[in-house]
Coordinates of C-alpha atoms in Angstrom, one line a residue:
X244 CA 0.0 0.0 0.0
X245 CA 2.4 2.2 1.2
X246 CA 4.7 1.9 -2.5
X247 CA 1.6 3.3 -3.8
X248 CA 1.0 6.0 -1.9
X249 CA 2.6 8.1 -4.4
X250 CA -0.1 8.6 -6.6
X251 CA -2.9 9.4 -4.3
X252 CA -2.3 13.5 -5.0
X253 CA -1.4 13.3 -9.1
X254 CA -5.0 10.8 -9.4
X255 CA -4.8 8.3 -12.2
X256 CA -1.8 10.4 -13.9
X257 CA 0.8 9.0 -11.1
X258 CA -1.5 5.5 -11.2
X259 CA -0.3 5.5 -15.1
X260 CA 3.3 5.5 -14.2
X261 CA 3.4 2.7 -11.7
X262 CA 3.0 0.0 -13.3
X263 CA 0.3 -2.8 -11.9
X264 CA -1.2 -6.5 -13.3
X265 CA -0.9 -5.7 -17.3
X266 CA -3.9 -6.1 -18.3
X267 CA -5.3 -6.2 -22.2
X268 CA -7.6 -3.4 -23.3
X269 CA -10.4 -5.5 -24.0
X270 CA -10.2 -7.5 -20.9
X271 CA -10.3 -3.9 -19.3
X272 CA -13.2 -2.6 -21.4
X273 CA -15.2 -5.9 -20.3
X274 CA -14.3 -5.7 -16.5
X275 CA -14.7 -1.9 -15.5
X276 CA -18.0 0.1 -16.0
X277 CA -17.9 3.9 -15.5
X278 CA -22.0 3.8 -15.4
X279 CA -20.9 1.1 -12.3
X280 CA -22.8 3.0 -9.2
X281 CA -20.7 3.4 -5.7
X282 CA -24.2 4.5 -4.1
X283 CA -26.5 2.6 -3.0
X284 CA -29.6 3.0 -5.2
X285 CA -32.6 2.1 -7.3
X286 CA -32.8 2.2 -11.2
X287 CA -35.0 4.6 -12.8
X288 CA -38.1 3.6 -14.6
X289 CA -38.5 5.0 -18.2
X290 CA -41.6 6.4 -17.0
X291 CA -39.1 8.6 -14.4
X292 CA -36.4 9.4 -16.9
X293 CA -38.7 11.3 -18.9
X294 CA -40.0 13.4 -16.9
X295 CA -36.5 13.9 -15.8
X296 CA -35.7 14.9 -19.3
X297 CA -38.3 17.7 -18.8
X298 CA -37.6 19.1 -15.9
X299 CA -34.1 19.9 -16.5
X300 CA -34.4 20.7 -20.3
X301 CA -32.9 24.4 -20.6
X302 CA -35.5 27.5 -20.4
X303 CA -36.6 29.6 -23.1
X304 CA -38.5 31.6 -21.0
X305 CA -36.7 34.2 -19.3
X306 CA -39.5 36.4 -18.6
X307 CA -39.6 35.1 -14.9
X308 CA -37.8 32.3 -12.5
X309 CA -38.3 28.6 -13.1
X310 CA -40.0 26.5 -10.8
X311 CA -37.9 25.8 -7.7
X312 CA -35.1 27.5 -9.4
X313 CA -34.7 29.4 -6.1
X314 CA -33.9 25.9 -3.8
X315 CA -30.5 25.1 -6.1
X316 CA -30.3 22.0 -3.8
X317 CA -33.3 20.8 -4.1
X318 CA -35.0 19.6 -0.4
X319 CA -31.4 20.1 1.2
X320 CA -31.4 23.7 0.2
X321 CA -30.7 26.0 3.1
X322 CA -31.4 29.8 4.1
X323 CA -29.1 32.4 2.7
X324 CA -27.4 34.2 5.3
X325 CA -25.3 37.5 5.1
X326 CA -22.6 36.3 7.4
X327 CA -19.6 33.8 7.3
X328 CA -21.8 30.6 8.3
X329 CA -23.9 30.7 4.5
X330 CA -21.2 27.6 3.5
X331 CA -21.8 25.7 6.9
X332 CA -25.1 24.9 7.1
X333 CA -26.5 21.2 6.9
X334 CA -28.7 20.0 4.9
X335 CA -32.0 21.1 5.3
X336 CA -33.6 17.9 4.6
X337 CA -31.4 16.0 7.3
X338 CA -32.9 13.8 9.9
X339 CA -32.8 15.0 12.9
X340 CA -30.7 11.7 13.8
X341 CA -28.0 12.6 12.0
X342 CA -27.0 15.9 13.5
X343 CA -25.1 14.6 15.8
X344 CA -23.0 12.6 13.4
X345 CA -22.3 16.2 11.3
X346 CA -21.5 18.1 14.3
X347 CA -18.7 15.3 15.3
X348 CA -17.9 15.1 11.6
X349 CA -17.3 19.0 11.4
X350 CA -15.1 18.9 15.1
X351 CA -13.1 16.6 13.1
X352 CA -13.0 19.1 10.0
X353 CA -11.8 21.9 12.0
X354 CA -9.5 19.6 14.6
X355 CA -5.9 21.0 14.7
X356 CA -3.7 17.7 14.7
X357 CA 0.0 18.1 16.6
X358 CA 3.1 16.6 15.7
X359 CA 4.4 13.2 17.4
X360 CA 5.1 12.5 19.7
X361 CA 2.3 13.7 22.0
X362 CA 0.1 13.0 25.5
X363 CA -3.0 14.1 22.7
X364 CA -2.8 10.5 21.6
X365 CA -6.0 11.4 19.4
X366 CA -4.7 14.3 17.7
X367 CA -0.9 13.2 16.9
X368 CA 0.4 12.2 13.7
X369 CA 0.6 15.9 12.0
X370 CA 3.2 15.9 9.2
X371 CA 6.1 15.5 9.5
X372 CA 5.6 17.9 6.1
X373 CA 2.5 19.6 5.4
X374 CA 0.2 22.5 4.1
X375 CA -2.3 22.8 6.8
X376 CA -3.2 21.4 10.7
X377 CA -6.4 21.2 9.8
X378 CA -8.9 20.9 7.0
X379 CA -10.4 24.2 8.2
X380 CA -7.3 26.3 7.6
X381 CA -7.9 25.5 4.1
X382 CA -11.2 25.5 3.7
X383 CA -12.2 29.0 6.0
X384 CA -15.6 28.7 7.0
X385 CA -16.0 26.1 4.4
X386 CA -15.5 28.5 2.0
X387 CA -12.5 29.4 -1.3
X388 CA -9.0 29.7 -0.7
X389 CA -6.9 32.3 -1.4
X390 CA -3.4 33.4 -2.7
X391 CA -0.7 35.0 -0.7
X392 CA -0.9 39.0 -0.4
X393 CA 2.4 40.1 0.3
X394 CA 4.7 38.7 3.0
X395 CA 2.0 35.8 3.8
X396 CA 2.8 32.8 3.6
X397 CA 0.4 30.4 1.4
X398 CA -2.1 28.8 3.8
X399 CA -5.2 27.5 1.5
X400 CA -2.7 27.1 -1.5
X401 CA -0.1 25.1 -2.5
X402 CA 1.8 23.3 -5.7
X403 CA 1.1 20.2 -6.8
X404 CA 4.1 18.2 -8.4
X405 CA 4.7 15.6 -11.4
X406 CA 7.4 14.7 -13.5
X407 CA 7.1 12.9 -16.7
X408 CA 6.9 9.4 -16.0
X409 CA 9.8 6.6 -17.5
X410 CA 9.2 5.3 -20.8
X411 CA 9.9 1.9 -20.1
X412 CA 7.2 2.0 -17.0
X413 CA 4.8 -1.3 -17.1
X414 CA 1.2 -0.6 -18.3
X415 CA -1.5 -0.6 -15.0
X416 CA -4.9 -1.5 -15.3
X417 CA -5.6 1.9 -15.1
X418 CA -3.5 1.8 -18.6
X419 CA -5.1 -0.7 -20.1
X420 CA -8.4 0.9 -19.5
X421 CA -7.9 4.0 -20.4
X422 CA -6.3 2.7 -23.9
X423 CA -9.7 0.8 -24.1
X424 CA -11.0 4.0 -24.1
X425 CA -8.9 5.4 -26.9
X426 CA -6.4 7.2 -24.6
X427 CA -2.8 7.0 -25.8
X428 CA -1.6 10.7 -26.5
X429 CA -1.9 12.2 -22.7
X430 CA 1.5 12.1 -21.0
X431 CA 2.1 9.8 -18.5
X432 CA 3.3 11.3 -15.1
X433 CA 4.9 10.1 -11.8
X434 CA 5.5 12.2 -8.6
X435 CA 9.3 14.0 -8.0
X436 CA 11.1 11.5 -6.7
X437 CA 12.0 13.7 -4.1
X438 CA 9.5 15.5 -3.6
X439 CA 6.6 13.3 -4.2
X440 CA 2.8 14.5 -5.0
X441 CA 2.7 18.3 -3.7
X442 CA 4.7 20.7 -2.2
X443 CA 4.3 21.3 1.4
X444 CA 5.6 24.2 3.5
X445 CA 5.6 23.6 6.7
X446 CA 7.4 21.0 8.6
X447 CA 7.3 19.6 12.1
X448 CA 10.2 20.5 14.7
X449 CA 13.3 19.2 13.7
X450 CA 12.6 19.1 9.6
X451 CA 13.1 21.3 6.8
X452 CA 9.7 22.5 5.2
X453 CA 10.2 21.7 1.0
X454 CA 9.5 25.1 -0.2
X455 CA 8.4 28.6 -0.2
X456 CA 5.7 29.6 -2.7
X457 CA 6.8 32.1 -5.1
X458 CA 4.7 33.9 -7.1
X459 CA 5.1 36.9 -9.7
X460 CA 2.4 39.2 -11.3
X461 CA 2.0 40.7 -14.6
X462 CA -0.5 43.2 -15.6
X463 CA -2.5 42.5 -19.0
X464 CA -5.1 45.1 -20.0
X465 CA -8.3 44.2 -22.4
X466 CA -10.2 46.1 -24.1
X467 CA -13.9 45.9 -23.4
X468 CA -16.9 47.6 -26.0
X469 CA -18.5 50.6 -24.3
X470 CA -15.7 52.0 -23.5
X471 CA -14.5 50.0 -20.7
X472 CA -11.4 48.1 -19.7
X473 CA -10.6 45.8 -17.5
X474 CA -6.8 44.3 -16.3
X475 CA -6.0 40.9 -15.9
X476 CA -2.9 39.5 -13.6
X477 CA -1.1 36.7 -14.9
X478 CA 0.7 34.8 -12.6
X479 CA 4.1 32.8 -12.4
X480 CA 5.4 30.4 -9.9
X481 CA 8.3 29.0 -8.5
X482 CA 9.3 26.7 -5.5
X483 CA 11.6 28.7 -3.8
X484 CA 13.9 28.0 -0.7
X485 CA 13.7 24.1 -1.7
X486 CA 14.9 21.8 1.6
X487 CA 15.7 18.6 0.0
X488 CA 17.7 19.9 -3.0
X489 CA 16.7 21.1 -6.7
X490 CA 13.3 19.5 -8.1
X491 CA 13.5 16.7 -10.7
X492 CA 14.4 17.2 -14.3
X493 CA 11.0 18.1 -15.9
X494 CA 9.3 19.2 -13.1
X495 CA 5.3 20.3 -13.8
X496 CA 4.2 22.4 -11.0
X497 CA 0.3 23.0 -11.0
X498 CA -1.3 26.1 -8.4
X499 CA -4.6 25.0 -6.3
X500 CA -6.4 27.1 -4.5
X501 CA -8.6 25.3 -1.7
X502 CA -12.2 24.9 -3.4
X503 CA -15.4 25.8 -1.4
X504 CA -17.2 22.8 0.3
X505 CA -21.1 23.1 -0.3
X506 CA -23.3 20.7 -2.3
X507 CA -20.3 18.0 -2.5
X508 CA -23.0 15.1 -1.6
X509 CA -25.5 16.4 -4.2
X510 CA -22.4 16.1 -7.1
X511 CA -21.3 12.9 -6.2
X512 CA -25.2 11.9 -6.7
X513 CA -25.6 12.8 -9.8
X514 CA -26.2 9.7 -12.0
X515 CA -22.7 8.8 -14.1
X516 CA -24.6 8.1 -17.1
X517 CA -26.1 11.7 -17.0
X518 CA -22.7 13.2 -17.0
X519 CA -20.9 10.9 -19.4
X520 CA -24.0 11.4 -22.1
X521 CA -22.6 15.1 -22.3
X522 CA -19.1 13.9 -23.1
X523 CA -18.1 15.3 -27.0
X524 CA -14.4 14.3 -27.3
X525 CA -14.7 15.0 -31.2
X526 CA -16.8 17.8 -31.1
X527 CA -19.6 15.8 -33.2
X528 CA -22.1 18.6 -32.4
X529 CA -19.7 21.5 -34.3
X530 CA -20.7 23.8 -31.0
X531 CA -17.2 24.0 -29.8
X532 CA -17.3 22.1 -26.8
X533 CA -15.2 18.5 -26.7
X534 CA -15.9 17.6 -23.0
X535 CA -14.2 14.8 -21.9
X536 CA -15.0 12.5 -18.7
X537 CA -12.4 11.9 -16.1
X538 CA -11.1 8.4 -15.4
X539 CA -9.5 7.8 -12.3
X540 CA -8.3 4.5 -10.5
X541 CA -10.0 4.3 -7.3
X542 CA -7.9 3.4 -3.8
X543 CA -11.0 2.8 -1.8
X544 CA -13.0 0.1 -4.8
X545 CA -10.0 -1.2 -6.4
X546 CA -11.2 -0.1 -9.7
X547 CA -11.4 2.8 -12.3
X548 CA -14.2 5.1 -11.7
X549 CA -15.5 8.4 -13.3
X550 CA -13.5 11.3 -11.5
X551 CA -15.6 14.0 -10.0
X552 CA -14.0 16.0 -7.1
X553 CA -11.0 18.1 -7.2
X554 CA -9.8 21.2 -9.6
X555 CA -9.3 17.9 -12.2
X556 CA -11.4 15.6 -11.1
X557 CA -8.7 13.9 -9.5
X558 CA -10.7 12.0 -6.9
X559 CA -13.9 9.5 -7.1
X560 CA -15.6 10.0 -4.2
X561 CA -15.9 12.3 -0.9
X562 CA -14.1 9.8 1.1
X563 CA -11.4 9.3 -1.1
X564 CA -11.1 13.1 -1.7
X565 CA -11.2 13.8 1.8
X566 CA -8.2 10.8 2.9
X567 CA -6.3 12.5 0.2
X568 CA -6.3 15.7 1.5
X569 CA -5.4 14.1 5.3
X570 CA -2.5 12.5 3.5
X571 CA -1.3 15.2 1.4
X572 CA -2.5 18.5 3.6
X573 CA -1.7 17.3 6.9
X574 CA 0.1 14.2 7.1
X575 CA -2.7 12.1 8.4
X576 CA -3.2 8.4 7.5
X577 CA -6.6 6.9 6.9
X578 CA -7.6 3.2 5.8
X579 CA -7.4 4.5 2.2
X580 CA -3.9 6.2 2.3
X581 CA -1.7 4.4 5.4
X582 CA 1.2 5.7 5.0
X583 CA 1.8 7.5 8.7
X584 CA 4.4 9.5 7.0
X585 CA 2.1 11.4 5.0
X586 CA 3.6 12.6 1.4
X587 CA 7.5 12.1 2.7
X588 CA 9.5 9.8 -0.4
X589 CA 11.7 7.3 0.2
X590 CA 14.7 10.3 -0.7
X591 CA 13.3 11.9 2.4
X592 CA 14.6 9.2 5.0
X593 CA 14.4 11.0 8.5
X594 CA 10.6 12.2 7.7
X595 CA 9.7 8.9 6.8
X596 CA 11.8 7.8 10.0
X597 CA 10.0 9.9 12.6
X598 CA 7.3 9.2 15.1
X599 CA 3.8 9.0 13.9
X600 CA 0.8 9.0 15.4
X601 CA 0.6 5.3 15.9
X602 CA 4.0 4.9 17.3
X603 CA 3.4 2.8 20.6
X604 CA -0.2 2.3 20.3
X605 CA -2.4 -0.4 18.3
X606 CA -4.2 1.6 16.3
X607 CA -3.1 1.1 12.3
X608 CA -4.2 4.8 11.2
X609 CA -4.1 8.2 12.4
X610 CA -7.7 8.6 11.7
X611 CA -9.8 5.5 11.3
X612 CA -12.5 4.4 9.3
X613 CA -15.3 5.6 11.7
X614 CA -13.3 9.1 11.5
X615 CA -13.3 9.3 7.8
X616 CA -16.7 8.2 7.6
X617 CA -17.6 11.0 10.2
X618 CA -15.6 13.6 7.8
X619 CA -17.4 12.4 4.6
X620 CA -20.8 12.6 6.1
X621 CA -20.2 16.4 7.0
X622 CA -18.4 17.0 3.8
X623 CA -21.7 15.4 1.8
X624 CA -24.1 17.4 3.9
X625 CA -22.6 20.8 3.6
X626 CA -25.6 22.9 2.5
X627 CA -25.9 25.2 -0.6
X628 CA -27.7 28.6 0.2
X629 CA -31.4 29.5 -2.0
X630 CA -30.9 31.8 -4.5
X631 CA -30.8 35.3 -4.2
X632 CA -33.3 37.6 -6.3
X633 CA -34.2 34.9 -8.8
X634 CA -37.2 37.4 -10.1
X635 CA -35.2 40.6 -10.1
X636 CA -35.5 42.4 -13.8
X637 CA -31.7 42.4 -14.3
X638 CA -31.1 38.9 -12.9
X639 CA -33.2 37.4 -15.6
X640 CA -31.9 39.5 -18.0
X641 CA -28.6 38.4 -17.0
X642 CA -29.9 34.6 -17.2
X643 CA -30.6 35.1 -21.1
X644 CA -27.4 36.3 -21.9
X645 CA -25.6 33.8 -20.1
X646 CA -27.8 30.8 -21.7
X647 CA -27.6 33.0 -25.1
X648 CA -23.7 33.2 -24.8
X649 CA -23.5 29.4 -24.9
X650 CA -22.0 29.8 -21.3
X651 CA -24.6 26.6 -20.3
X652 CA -22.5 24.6 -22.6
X653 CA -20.1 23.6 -20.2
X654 CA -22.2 24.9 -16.9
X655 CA -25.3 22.3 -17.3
X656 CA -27.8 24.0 -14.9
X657 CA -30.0 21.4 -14.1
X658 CA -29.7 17.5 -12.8
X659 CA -32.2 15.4 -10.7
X660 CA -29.9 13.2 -8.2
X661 CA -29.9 9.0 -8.0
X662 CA -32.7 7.7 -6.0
X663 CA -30.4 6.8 -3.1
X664 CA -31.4 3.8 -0.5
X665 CA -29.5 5.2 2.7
X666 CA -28.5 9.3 1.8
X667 CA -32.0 10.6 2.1
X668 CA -30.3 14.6 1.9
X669 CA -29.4 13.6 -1.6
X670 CA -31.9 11.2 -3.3
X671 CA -33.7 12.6 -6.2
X672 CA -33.4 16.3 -5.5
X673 CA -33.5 18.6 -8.6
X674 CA -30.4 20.6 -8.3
X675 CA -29.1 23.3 -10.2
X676 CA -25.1 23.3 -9.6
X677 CA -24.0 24.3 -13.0
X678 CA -21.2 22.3 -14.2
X679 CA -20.9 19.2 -16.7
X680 CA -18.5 17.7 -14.1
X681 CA -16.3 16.8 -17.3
X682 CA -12.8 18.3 -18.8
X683 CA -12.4 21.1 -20.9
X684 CA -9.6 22.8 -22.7
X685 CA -9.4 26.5 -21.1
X686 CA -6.6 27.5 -23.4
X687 CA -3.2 28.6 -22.8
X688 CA -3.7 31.4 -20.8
X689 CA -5.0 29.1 -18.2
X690 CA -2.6 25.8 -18.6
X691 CA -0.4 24.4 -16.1
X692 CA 1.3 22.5 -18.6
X693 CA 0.6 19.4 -16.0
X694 CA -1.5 16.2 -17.2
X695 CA -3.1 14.4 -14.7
X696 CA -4.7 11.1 -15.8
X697 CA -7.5 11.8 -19.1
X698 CA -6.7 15.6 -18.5
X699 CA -3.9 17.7 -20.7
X700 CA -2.0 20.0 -19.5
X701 CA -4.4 22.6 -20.8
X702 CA -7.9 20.6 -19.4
X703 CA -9.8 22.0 -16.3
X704 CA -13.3 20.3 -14.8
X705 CA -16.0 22.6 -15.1
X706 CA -16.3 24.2 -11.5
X707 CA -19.9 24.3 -10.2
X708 CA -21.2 27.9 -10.0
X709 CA -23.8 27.2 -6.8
X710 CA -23.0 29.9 -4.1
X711 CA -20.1 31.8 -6.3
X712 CA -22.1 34.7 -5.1
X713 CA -21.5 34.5 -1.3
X714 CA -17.8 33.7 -1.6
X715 CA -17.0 37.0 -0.6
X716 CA -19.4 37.2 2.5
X717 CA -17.9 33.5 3.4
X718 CA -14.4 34.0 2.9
X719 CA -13.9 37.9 2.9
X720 CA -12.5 37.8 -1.3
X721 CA -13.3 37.7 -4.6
X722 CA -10.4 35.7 -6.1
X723 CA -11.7 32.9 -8.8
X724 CA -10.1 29.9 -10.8
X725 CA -8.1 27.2 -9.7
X726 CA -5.7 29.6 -8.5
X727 CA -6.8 32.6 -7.6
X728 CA -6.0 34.8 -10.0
X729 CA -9.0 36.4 -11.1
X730 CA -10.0 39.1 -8.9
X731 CA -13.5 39.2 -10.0
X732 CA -16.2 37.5 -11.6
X733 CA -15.6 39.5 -14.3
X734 CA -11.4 38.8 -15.1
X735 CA -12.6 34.7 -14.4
X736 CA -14.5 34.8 -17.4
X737 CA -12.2 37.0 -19.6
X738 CA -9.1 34.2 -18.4
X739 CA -11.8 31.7 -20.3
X740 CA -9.9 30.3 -23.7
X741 CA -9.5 27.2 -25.3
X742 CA -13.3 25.7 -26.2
X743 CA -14.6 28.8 -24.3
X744 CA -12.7 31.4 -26.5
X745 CA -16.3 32.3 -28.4
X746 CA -18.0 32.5 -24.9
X747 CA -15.9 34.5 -23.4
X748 CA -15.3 37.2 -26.7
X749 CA -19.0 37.4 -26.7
X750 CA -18.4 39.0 -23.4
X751 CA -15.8 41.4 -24.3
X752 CA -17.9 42.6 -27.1
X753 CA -21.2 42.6 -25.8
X754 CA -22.9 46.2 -24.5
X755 CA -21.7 47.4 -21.1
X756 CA -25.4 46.5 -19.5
X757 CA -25.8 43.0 -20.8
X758 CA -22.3 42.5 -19.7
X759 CA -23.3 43.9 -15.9
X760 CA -26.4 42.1 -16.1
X761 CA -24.9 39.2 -16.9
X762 CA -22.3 39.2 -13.7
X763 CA -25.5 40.4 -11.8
X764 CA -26.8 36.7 -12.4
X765 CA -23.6 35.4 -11.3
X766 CA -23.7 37.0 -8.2
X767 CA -26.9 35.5 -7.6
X768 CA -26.2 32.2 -7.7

């Protein structure tokens, strides 16, 4: 387990690179299903999948708001507040039984771990390297990260890290499944030797920290009709002040910013075949849009699986996203990821060598299955706010031009959930989270020139738009993308390239008020 470790934090693209039972593509094709369901739930009639097909068919009508269109969750829709508690809400629609397990589930979430060893016996086990002590100082309030201003140091950001991976690596069954699929031009990547699947910078006592973000600006003004301008900030990085020598030949370093948390459950309910019947790899439609659906090998069911979560789509599931992030974040092992050391390589000898939080007891993990499962439930149950002036003249305005635009392309608005035996918060709610969930090409201008399983260096997951709105009553910004760079609502859509290029010079061109109307919508969402 611990020899694959490696990969957890680079998804399937490490997986690629090391190695596995090979496996021939149509074996593969005949023993994985992406349409396989890892919730528990019952088929839908035909009778039910057309009326789905209904009910989430885009509007034409724009002359007033859509039934329910102001519960984006569905039941688990909860109150809009104007404080920093709108992202940490439960679900509305939770039974009363389960409170308890979300308020142990978020004391976990917001528990700061402490190096080993310790008297906290429950609590030791940080590091020795990582990004955060808890998933709260990430995730503030549950809400987005942010860059570094200044002098701060980078505390819901960091750099993940690949190199390209050897030639003469042996083909995985993630391999020969993906070449089922008709995947052979993505590069294959593996993590620094070194410095394995991120950089972290901060280290226990006694341990060098691997780095110190560095990041550069530089000013890019564009030209907007009416008269109006806006400037964009393009960012460069670098891993300064390394502390276990100069990176790998080849190194790919990609930014993240720490996503927000809400409607996580809802997402991972939404039926797999729903998502992968949007997939256009060639473009047959001749709209512009080639979406593509993540593939990712799954840790927790031993099998490839449609990737949802993460800036990539990196991760299956909640649970697997969340032990990721203990590994990776924090140093914390969890039945999924074991390794006590956290993201330490074999290179790194006295981090892999130092206590843990399981030194002298019996417990196998830092965290255990029961406290995984605790974080997952809260992580699934985070609620997403009711829309904000859904009838407002400008609002609906703003609706048209965004559906007009072609933005709703790639930002689906509408899904009804799985009918789901044991997760009554999520079963067949009609939510409106706006995202295909698949890969897109974003251009240049956005690349980080870092593949990562099915997904080019150029290839992003359409983020969900629910609550974008609120980020900065939650977490006191406006910075968007997967790094932070766009200041506004405004500069994220004018960094849109690639398959979005049309979108977003529609945008540039259109008249000043459609333009504010249309980031009046935004802000309603």
């Amino acid at each position: 387990m611990t020899q694959r470790y490696g990969t957890l934090l680079l998804g399937c693209a490490a997986a690629l690179a090391l190695g596995g039972t090979a496996l021939t593509a149509q074996t593969q094709a005949e023993s994985y299903d992406l349409n396989a369901p890892h919730l528990t739930g019952q088929a839908r009639t035909d009778a039910e999948a057309a009326r789905i097909a209904a009910v989430t068919a885009p509007t034409t009508d724009f002359t007033k708001a859509e039934p329910f269109e102001a519960n984006g969750a569905g039941a688990a829709t909860v109150r809009a507040r104007d404080n920093g508690d709108a992202f940490s809400i439960p679900s509305a629609n939770m039974p009363f039984a389960r409170e308890l397990d979300f308020k142990v589930g978020d004391g976990l979430f917001r528990k700061l771990w402490v190096s080993s060893p310790s008297s906290t016996l429950v609590s030791d086990g940080l590091g020795p390297l990582y990004n955060a002590r808890s998933c709260q100082n990430c995730h503030l309030k549950d809400g987005r990260g942010h860059p570094p201003e200044g002098d701060e140091e980078a505390v819901s950001m960091f750099l993940r890290i690949s190199v390209p991976a050897p030639t003469d690596a042996d083909m995985s069954e993630l391999d020969a499944f993906l070449l089922s699929l008709g995947d052979d031009d993505t590069p294959r990547t593996a993590p620094d030797p070194v410095y394995g699947g991120q950089l972290q910078n901060f280290a226990v006592q006694g341990h060098p920290a691997e780095y110190r973000m560095g990041i550069t600006y530089a000013d890019e003004k564009v030209q907007l009709a009416g008269g109006q301008t806006a400037t964009l900030t393009a960012p460069t990085y670098t891993a300064d002040n390394l502390g276990y020598g100069p990176l790998a030949p080849g190194a790919m370093l990609s930014p993240r910013v720490a996503p927000q948390m809400i409607g996580l459950g809802l997402l991972e309910a939404i039926p797999a075949a729903d998502i992968l019947a949007q997939a256009d790899p060639d473009d047959a439609d001749g709209n512009g849009i080639s979406g593509r659906a993540q593939v990712v090998w799954s840790f927790d069911k031993n099998r490839p699986m449609l990737g949802r979560f993460g800036l990539k789509a990196g991760a299956p599931t909640i649970r697997e996203q969340s032990a990721a992030a203990f590994a990776g974040d924090i140093g914390i092992s969890t039945p999924i990821f074991d390794a006590p050391w956290g993201d330490c390589t074999q290179a790194q000898a006295d981090c892999q060598g130092a206590p843990h939080g399981t030194t002298g007891t019996e417990e196998l993990t830092e965290i255990n299955a029961e406290g995984l499962d605790l974080v997952t439930f809260y992580a699934r149950n985070l609620g997403v706010p009711e829309r904000r002036d859904v009838d407002d003249p400008r609002v609906l305005r703003g609706k048209q031009v965004f559906y007009d635009t072609g933005c709703i392309a790639c930002h689906t608005p509408k899904y009804v959930t799985e009918r789901l035996d044991d997760q009554p918060e999520q079963s067949f709610q009609l939510i409106w989270p706006y995202t295909d969930m698949l890969l897109h090409d974003m251009g240049p201008g956005l690349a980080d020139n870092r593949p990562e399983g099915r997904a080019n260096g150029q290839e992003w997951r359409t983020p969900p738009l629910w609550g974008i709105g609120l980020t900065h009553t939650v977490s006191g910004h406006t910075y968007f993308l997967h790094d932070g760079r766009a200041r506004s609502l405004l500069e994220a859509v004018l960094w849109h390239g690639g398959e979005a290029q049309a979108q977003r010079d529609a945008v540039v061109a259109m008249a000043p008020q459609d333009r504010a109307d249309l980031i009046k919508y935004l802000e309603s969402l």
